[in-house]
Coordinates of C-alpha atoms and ligand atoms in Angstrom, one line a residue:
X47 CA -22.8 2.6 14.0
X48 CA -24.1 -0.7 15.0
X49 CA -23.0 -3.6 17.8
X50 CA -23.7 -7.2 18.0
X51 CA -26.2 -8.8 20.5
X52 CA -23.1 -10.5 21.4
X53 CA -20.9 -8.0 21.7
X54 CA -22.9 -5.8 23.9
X55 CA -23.3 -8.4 26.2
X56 CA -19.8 -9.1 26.9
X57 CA -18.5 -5.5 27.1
X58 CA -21.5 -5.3 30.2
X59 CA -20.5 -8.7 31.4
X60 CA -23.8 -9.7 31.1
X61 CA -25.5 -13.0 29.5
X62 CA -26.3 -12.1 25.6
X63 CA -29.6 -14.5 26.9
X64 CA -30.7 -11.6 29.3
X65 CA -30.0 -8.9 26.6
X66 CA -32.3 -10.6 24.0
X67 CA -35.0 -10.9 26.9
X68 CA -34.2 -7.2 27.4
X69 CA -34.2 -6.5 23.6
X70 CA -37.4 -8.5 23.3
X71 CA -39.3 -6.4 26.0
X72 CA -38.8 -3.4 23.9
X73 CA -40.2 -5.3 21.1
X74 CA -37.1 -5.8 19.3
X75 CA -36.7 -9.3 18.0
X76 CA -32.9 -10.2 17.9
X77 CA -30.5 -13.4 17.6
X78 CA -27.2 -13.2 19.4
X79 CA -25.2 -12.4 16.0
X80 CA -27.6 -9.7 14.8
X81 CA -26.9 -6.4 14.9
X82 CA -28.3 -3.5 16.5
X83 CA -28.2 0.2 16.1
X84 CA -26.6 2.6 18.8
X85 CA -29.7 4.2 19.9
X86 CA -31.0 0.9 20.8
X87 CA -27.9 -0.5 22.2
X88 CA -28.0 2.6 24.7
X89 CA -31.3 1.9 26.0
X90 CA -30.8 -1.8 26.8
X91 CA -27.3 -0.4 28.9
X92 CA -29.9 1.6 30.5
X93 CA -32.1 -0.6 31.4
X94 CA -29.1 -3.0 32.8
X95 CA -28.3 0.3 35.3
X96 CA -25.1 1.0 33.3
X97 CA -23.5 4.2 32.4
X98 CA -23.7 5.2 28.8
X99 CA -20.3 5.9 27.5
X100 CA -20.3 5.6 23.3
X101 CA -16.9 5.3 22.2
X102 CA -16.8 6.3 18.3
X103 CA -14.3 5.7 15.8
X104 CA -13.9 9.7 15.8
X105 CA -13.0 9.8 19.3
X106 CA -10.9 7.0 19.6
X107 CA -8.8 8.2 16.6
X108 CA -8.7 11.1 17.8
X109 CA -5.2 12.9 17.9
X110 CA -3.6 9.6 16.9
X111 CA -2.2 11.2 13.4
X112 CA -1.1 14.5 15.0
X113 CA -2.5 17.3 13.3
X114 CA -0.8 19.3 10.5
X115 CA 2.4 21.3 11.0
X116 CA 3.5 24.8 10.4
X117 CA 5.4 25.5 7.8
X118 CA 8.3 26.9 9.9
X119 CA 8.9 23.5 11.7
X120 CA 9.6 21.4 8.7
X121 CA 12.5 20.5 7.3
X122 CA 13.4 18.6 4.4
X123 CA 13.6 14.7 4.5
X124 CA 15.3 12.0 2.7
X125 CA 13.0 10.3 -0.4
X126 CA 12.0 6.4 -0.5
X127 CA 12.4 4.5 -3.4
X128 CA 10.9 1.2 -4.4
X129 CA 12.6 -0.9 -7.4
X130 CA 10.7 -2.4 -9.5
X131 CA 10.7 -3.8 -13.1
X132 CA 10.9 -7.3 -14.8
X133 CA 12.1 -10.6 -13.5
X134 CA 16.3 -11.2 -14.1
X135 CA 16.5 -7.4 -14.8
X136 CA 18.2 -6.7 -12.2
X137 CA 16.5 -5.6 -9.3
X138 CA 18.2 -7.6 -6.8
X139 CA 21.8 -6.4 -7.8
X140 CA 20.9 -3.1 -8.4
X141 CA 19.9 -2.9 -4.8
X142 CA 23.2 -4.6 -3.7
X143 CA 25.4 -2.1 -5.5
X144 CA 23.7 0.9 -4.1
X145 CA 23.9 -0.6 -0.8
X146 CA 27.8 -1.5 -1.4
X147 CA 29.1 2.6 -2.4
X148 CA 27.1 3.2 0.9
X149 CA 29.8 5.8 2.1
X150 CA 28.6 5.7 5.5
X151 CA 28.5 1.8 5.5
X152 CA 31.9 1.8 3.5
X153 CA 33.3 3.5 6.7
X154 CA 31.9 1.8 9.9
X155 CA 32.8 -1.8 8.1
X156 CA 29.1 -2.6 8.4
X157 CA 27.5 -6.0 7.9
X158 CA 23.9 -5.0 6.6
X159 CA 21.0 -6.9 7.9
X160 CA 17.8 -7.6 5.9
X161 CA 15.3 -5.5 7.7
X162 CA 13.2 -4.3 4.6
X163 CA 14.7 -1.3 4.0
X164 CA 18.0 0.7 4.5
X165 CA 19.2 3.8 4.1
X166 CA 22.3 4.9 2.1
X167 CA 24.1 8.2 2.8
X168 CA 25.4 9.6 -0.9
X169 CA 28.4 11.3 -1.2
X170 CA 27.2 14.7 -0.3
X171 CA 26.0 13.4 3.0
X172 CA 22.3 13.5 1.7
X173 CA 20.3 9.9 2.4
X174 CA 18.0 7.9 0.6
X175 CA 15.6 5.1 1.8
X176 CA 15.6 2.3 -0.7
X177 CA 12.7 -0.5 0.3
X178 CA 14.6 -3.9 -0.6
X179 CA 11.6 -5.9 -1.0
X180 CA 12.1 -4.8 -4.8
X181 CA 8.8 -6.0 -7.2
X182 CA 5.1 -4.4 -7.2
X183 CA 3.5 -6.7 -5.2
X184 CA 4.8 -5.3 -1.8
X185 CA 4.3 -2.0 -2.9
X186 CA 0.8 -3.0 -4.6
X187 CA -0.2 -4.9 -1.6
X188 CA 1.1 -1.5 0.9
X189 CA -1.2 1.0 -1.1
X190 CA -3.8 -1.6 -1.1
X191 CA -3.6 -1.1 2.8
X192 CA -3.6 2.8 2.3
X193 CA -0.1 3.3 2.8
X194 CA 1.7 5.4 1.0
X195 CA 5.8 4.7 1.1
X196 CA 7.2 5.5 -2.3
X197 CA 8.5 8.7 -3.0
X198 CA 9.9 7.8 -6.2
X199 CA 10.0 4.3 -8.4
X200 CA 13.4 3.1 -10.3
X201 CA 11.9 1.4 -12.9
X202 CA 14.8 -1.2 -13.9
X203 CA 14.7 -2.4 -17.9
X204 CA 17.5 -4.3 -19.0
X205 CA 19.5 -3.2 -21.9
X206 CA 19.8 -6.7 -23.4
X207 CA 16.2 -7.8 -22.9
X208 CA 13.8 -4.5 -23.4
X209 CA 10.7 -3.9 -22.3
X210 CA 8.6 -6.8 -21.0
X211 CA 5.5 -7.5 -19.6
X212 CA 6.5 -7.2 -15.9
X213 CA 7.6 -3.8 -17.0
X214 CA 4.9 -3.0 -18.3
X215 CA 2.9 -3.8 -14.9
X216 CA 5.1 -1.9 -13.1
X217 CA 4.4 1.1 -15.1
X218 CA 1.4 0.9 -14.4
X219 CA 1.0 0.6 -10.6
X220 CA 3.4 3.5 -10.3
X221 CA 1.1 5.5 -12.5
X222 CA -1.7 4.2 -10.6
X223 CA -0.3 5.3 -7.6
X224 CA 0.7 8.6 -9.1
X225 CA 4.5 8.1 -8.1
X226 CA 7.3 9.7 -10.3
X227 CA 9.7 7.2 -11.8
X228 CA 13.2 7.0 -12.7
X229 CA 14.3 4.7 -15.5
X230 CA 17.5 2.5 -14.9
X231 CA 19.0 1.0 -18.3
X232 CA 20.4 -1.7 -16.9
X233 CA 23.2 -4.4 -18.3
X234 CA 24.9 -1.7 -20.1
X235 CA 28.3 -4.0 -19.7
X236 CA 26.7 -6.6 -22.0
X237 CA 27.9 -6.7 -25.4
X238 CA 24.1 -7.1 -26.8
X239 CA 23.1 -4.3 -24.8
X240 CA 20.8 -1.5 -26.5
X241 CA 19.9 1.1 -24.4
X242 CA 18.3 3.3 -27.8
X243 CA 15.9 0.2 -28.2
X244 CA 14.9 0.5 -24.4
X245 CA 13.9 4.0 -24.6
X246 CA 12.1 3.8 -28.4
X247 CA 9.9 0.7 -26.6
X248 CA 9.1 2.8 -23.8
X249 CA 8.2 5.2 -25.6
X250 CA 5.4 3.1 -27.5
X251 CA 3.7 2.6 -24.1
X252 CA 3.4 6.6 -23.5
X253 CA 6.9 6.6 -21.3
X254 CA 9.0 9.2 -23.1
X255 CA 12.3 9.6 -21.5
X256 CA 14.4 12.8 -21.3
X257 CA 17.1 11.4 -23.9
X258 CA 14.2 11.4 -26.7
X259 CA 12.5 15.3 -25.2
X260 CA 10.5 14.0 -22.3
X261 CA 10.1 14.3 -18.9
X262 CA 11.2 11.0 -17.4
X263 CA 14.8 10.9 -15.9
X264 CA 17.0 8.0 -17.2
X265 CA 20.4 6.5 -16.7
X266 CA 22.5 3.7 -18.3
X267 CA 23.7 1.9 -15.1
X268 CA 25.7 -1.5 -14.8
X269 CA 24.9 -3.2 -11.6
X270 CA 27.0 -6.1 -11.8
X271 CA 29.8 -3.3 -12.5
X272 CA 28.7 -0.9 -10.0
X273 CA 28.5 1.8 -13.0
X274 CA 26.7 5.0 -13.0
X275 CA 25.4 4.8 -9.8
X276 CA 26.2 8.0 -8.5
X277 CA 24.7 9.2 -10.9
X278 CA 21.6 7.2 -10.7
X279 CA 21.6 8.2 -6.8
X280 CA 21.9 12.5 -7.6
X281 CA 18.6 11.6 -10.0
X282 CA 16.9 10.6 -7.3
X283 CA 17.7 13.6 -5.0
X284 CA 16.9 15.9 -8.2
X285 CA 13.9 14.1 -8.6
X286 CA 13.0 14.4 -4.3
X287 CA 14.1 18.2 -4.9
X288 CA 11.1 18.7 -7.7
X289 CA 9.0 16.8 -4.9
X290 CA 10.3 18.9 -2.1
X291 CA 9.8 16.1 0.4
X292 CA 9.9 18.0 4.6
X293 CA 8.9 16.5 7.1
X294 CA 8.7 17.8 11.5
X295 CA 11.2 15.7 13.8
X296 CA 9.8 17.3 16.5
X297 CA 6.6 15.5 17.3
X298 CA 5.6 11.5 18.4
X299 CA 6.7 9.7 15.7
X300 CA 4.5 8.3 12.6
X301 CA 5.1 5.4 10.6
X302 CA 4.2 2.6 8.2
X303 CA 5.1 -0.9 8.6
X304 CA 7.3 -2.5 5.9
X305 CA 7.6 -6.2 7.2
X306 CA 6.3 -7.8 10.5
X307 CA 7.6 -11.4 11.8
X308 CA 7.7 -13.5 14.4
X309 CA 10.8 -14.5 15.3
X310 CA 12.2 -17.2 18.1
X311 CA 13.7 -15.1 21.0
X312 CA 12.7 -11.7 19.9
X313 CA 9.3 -12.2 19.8
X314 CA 7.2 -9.6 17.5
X315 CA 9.2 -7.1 15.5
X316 CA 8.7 -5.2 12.7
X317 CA 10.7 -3.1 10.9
X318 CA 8.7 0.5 10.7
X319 CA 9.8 3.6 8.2
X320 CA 9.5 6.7 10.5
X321 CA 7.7 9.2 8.3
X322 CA 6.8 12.2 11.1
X323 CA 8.5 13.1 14.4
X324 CA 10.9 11.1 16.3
X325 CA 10.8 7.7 17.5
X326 CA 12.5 7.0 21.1
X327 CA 13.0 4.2 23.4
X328 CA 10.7 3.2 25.8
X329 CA 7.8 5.2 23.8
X330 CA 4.6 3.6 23.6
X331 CA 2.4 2.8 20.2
X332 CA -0.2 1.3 18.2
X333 CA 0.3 -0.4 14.7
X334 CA -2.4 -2.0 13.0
X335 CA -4.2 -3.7 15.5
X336 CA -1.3 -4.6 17.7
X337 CA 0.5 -2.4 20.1
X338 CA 3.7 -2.2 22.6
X339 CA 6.3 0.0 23.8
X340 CA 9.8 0.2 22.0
X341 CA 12.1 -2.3 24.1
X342 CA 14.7 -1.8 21.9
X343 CA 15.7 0.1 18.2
X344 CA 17.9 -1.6 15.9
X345 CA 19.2 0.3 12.6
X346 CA 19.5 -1.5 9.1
X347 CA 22.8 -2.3 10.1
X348 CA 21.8 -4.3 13.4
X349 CA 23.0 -1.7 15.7
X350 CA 21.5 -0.1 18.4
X351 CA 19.7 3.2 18.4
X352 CA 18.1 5.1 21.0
X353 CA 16.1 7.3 18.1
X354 CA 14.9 7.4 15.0
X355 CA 14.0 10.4 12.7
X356 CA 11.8 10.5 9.7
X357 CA 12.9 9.1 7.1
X358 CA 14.5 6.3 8.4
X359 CA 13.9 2.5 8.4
X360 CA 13.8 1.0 12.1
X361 CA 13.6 -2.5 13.8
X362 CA 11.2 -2.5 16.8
X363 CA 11.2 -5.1 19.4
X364 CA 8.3 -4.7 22.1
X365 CA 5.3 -5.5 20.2
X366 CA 2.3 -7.9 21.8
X367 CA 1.5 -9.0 18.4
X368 CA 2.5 -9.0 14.6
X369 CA 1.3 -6.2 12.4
X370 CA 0.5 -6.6 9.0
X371 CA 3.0 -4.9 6.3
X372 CA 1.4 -1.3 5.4
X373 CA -0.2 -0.9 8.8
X374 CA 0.5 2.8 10.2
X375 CA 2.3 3.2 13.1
X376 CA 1.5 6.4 15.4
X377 CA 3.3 7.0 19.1
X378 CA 0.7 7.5 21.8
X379 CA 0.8 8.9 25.7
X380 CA 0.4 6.0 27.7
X381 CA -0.8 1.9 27.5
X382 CA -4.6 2.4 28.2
X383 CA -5.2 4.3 25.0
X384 CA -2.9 2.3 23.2
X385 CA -5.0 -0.6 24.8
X386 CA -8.2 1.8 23.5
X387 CA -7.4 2.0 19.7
X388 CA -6.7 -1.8 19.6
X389 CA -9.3 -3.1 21.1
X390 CA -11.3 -0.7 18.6
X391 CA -9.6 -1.2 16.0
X392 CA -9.9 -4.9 16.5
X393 CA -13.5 -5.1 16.5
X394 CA -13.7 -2.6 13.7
X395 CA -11.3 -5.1 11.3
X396 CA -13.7 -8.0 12.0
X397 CA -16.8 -6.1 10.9
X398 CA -14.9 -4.8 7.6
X399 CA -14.1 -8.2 7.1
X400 CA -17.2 -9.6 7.7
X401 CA -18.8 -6.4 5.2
X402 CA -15.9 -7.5 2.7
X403 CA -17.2 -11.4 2.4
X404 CA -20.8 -9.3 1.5
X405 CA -19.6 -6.7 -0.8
X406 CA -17.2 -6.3 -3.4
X407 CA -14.7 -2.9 -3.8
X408 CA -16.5 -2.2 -6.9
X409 CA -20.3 -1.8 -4.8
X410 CA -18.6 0.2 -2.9
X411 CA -16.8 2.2 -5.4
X412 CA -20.5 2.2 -6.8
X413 CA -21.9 3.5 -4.2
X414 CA -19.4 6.5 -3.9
X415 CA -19.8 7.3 -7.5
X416 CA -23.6 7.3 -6.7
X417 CA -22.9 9.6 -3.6
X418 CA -20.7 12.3 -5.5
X419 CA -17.8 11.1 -3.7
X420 CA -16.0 9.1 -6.1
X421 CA -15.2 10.8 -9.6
X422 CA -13.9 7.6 -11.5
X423 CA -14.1 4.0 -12.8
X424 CA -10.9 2.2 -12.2
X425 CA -10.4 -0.9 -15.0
X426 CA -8.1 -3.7 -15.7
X427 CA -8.7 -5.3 -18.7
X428 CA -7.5 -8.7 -20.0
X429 CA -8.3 -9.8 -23.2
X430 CA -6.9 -12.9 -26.0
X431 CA -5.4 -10.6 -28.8
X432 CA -4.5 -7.1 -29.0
X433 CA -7.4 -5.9 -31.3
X434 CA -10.0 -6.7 -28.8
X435 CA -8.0 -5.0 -26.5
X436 CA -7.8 -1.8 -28.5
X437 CA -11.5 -1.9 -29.5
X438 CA -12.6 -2.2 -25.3
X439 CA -10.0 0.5 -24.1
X440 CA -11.4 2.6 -27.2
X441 CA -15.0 2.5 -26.1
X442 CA -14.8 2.8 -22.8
X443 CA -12.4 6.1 -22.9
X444 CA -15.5 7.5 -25.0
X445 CA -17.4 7.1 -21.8
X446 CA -16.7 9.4 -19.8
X447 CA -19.5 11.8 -18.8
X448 CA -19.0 15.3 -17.1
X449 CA -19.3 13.7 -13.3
X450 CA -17.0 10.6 -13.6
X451 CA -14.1 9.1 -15.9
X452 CA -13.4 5.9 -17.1
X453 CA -9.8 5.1 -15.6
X454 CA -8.4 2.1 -17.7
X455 CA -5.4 0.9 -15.0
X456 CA -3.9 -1.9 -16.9
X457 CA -5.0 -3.3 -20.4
X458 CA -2.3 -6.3 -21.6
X459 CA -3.0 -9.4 -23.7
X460 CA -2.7 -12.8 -21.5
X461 CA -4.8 -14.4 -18.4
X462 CA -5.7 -12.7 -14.7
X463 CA -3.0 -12.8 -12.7
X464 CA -2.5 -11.8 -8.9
X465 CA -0.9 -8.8 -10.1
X466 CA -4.1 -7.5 -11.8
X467 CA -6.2 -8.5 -8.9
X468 CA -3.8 -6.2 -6.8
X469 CA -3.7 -3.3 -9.0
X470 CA -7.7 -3.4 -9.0
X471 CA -7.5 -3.7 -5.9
X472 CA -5.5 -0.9 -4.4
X473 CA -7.4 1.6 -6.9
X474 CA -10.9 -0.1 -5.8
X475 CA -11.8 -1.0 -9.5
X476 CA -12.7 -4.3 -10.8
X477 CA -11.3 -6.3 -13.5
X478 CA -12.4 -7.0 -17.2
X479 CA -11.9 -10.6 -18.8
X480 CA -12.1 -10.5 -22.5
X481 CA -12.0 -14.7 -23.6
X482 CA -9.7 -15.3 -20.9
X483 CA -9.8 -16.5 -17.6
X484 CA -8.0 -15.6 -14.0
X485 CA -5.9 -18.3 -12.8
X486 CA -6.4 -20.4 -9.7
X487 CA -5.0 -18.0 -7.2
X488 CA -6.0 -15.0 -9.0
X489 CA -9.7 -15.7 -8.0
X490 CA -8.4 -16.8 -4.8
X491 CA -7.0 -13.7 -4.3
X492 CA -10.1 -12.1 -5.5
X493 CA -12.2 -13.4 -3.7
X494 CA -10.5 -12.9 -0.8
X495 CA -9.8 -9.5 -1.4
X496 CA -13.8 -8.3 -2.9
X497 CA -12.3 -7.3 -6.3
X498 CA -14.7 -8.6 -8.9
X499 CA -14.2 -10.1 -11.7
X500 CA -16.0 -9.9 -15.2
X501 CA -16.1 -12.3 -17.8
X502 CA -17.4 -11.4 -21.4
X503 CA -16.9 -12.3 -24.9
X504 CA -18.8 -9.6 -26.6
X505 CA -17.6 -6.2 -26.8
X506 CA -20.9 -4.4 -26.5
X507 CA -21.4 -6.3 -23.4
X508 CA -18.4 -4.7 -21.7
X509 CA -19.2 -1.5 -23.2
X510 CA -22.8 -1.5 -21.6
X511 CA -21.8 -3.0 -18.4
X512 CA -19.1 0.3 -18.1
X513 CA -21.8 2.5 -18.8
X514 CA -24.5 1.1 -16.4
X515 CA -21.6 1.4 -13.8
X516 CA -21.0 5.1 -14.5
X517 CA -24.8 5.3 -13.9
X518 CA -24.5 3.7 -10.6
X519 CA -26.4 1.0 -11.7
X520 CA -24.3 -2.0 -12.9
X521 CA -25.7 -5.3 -11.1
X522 CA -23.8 -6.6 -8.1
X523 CA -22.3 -10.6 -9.1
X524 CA -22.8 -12.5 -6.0
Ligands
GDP1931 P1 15.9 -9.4 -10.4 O1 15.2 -10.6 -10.7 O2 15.4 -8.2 -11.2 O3 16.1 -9.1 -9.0 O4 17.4 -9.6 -11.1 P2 18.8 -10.0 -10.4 O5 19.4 -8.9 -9.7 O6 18.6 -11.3 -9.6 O7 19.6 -10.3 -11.7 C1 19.4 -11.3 -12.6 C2 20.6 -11.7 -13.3 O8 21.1 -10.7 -14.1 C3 21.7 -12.2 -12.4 O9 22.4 -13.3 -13.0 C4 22.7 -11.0 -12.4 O10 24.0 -11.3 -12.1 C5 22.5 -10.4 -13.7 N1 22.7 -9.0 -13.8 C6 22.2 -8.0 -13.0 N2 22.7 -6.8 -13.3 C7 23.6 -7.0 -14.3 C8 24.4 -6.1 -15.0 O11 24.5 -4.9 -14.8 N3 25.2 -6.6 -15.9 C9 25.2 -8.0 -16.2 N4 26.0 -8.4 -17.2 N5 24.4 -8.8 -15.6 C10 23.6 -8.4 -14.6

């Protein structure tokens, strides 16, 4: 634990000149940015006649994600699904049809707002949470945050079009996130539609659906002609069933933000997915580094709620600032310790981001592989032509030693896009160029984000460079 010059002198009011004097008398040399340790920090409050009163990250924390529940207090909870799959699949209308045999909707007459995500009641009065951002860079870009929304991903791969490379992608982050996925044949209305040939080329990138003696569920659907989805919706709920997904309403509510905005008139609102316990109006929180007290609920239909239970999406207005999508949300007692965690959390962001601009995911990654902590390589690799691609994904799987794996997230012929820079990064891996390059905002993003980047154009090099990593030992590229 460490503080600034500066920030120690302007949480005692004093002048950061008369804490370097101070500092200086103990024979500490310091500039105002430079950091000092705890121990040292508590002397120089001493010796300004404060009180001592160290405020960890442990004890500010502290009880903000309640503690485990008994068994006997849960009860079961509707899954959340995230659509993803290639461009013009149909994504957007799948979404639209689901939300149109919304019997519950159906009934009240409902005009549906955009909020993020809505819940649909099927026709056995179970619900599921759909997130209507559909694509994998939200849900990338949410576990990169360290949230974890998705129950289960509807992988949508058009009957007329087959597997392509977006489908590919979004394979691959749900495997990466270790999220079960349900295959939607979609365009089955089209007269060129082949819904054999979807399953055979899934099949050649390890997906083997039930149809041809796997494991993964799959349906035929039409979205444009609202068929099959029923029966698309009692997969899901078979599928939450394996997962046996219970949560306890009776607590604070516990959340994750799905979308945050500023908006004329209504101020901050975001739209959170209750997860744990019961949200209520007038209860006070923390998201992110922003908190407020719930002025008012609204439900994905616009309508006003005075609670909200787990499992569903809900619009909060009453925040003092916009949280960023994937932030948690936890319910606390009162405004001074929501007031507490901010102003902690605050300071602790700046620092990671200030750590971030120094060192890459893969040091730290590195550095917990060194430690015992970590127990795999994560890898994207890029490359100009398939066999390259084979040879590098070949040699490094021959890596593995007893301690740590070699985890190969994403191998694909073509330049470094966004996408692979968020995949890398949400796993904490880095990226493998083989004769190609990452596009303009791909290294952006990168360097943004501290996922690095390797170039090569010799096989051994990768090989070696893999190896001296699972050593701990690969050289940092600055
Ligand atoms: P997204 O990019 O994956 O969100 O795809 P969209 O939902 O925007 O759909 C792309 C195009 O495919 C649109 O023109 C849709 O009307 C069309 N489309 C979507 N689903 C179906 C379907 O089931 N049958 C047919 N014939 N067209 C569809």
């Amino acid at each position: 634990e460490t503080i600034t010059v500066q920030e120690l002198a302007s949480r005692m009011a004093a002048r950061s000149g008369e804490v370097i004097k101070t500092l200086m008398k103990m024979g500490v040399m310091a500039t105002i940015n430079q950091t000092i340790d705890a121990d040292t920090a508590e002397l120089v409050v001493t010796e300004f006649g404060h009180n001592i009163k160290r405020v960890s990250e442990a004890d500010v924390e502290i009880g903000l994600k309640g503690e485990e529940d008994a068994p006997e207090v849960l009860v079961p909870r509707s899954p959340v699904v995230t659509v993803m799959g290639h461009v013009d699949h149909g994504k957007t209308s799948l979404l639209d049809a689901i939300r149109t045999t919304d019997v519950a909707a159906r009934e009240a007459g409902g005009i549906t707002q955009h909020i993020g995500a809505y819940q649909v009641t099927v026709s056995n009065g179970r619900k599921i949470t759909f997130i209507d951002t559909p694509g994998h860079e939200a849900f990338t870009a949410m576990r990169a945050r360290g949230a974890t929304v998705t129950d289960v991903v509807v992988l949508v791969v058009a009957a007329d079009d087959g597997v392509m490379p977006q489908t590919i992608e979004a394979i691959r982050h749900a495997q990466a996130a270790q999220v079960p996925m349900i295959v939607a044949i979609n365009k089955i209305d089209r007269a060129d539609a082949n819904p054999d040939r979807v399953r055979t080329e899934l099949l050649q990138h390890g997906i083997v659906v039930e149809k041809l003696g796997g494991e993964v569920l799959d349906v035929e659907v039409s979205a444009v002609k609202r068929t099959n989805i029923e029966k698309l919706e009692e997969l899901i709920l078979l599928q939450a069933d394996l997962l046996d997904l219970k949560s306890n309403p009776q607590r604070p509510a516990e959340g994750v933000v799905i979308e945050a905005k500023l908006e004329r008139g209504r101020g901050a609102v975001a739209t959170v997915l209750i997860q744990r316990g019961t949200l209520r109006m007038g209860d006070v929180f923390v998201t992110g580094s922003e908190w407020g007290r719930a002025r008012l609920l609204l439900d994905d239909r616009g309508e006003k709620i005075e609670v909200a239970t787990p499992g569903m999406p809900v619009e909060v207005l009453g925040l003092n600032g916009v949280p960023l999508a994937g932030d948690d949300f936890s319910v606390v007692e009162n405004e001074s310790r929501a007031r507490d965690v901010t102003v902690f959390r605050t300071r602790r962001r700046r620092d990671q981001v200030q750590a971030a601009g120094q060192r890459g995911t893969v040091e730290e990654m590195l550095s917990q592989i060194a430690s015992g902590q970590a127990k795999e390589l994560a890898i994207v690799v890029k490359s100009d032509v398939q066999g390259s691609l084979e040879a590098i994904t070949g040699s490094l799987a021959k890596l593995a030693t007893d301690e740590v794996a070699v985890r190969v997230l994403h191998a694909a012929v073509g330049g470094i896009s966004e996408s692979d820079v968020t995949l890398a990064r949400a796993s904490g891996g880095f990226i493998v160029g083989f004769n190609v390059r990452a596009n303009p905002q791909a290294r952006d993003l990168a360097r943004r984000d501290g996922v690095d980047i390797r170039y090569y154009s010799i096989i051994y090099d990768v090989v070696d460079d893999v190896k001296a990593g699972l050593q701990g030992m690969l050289t940092p590229i600055l």
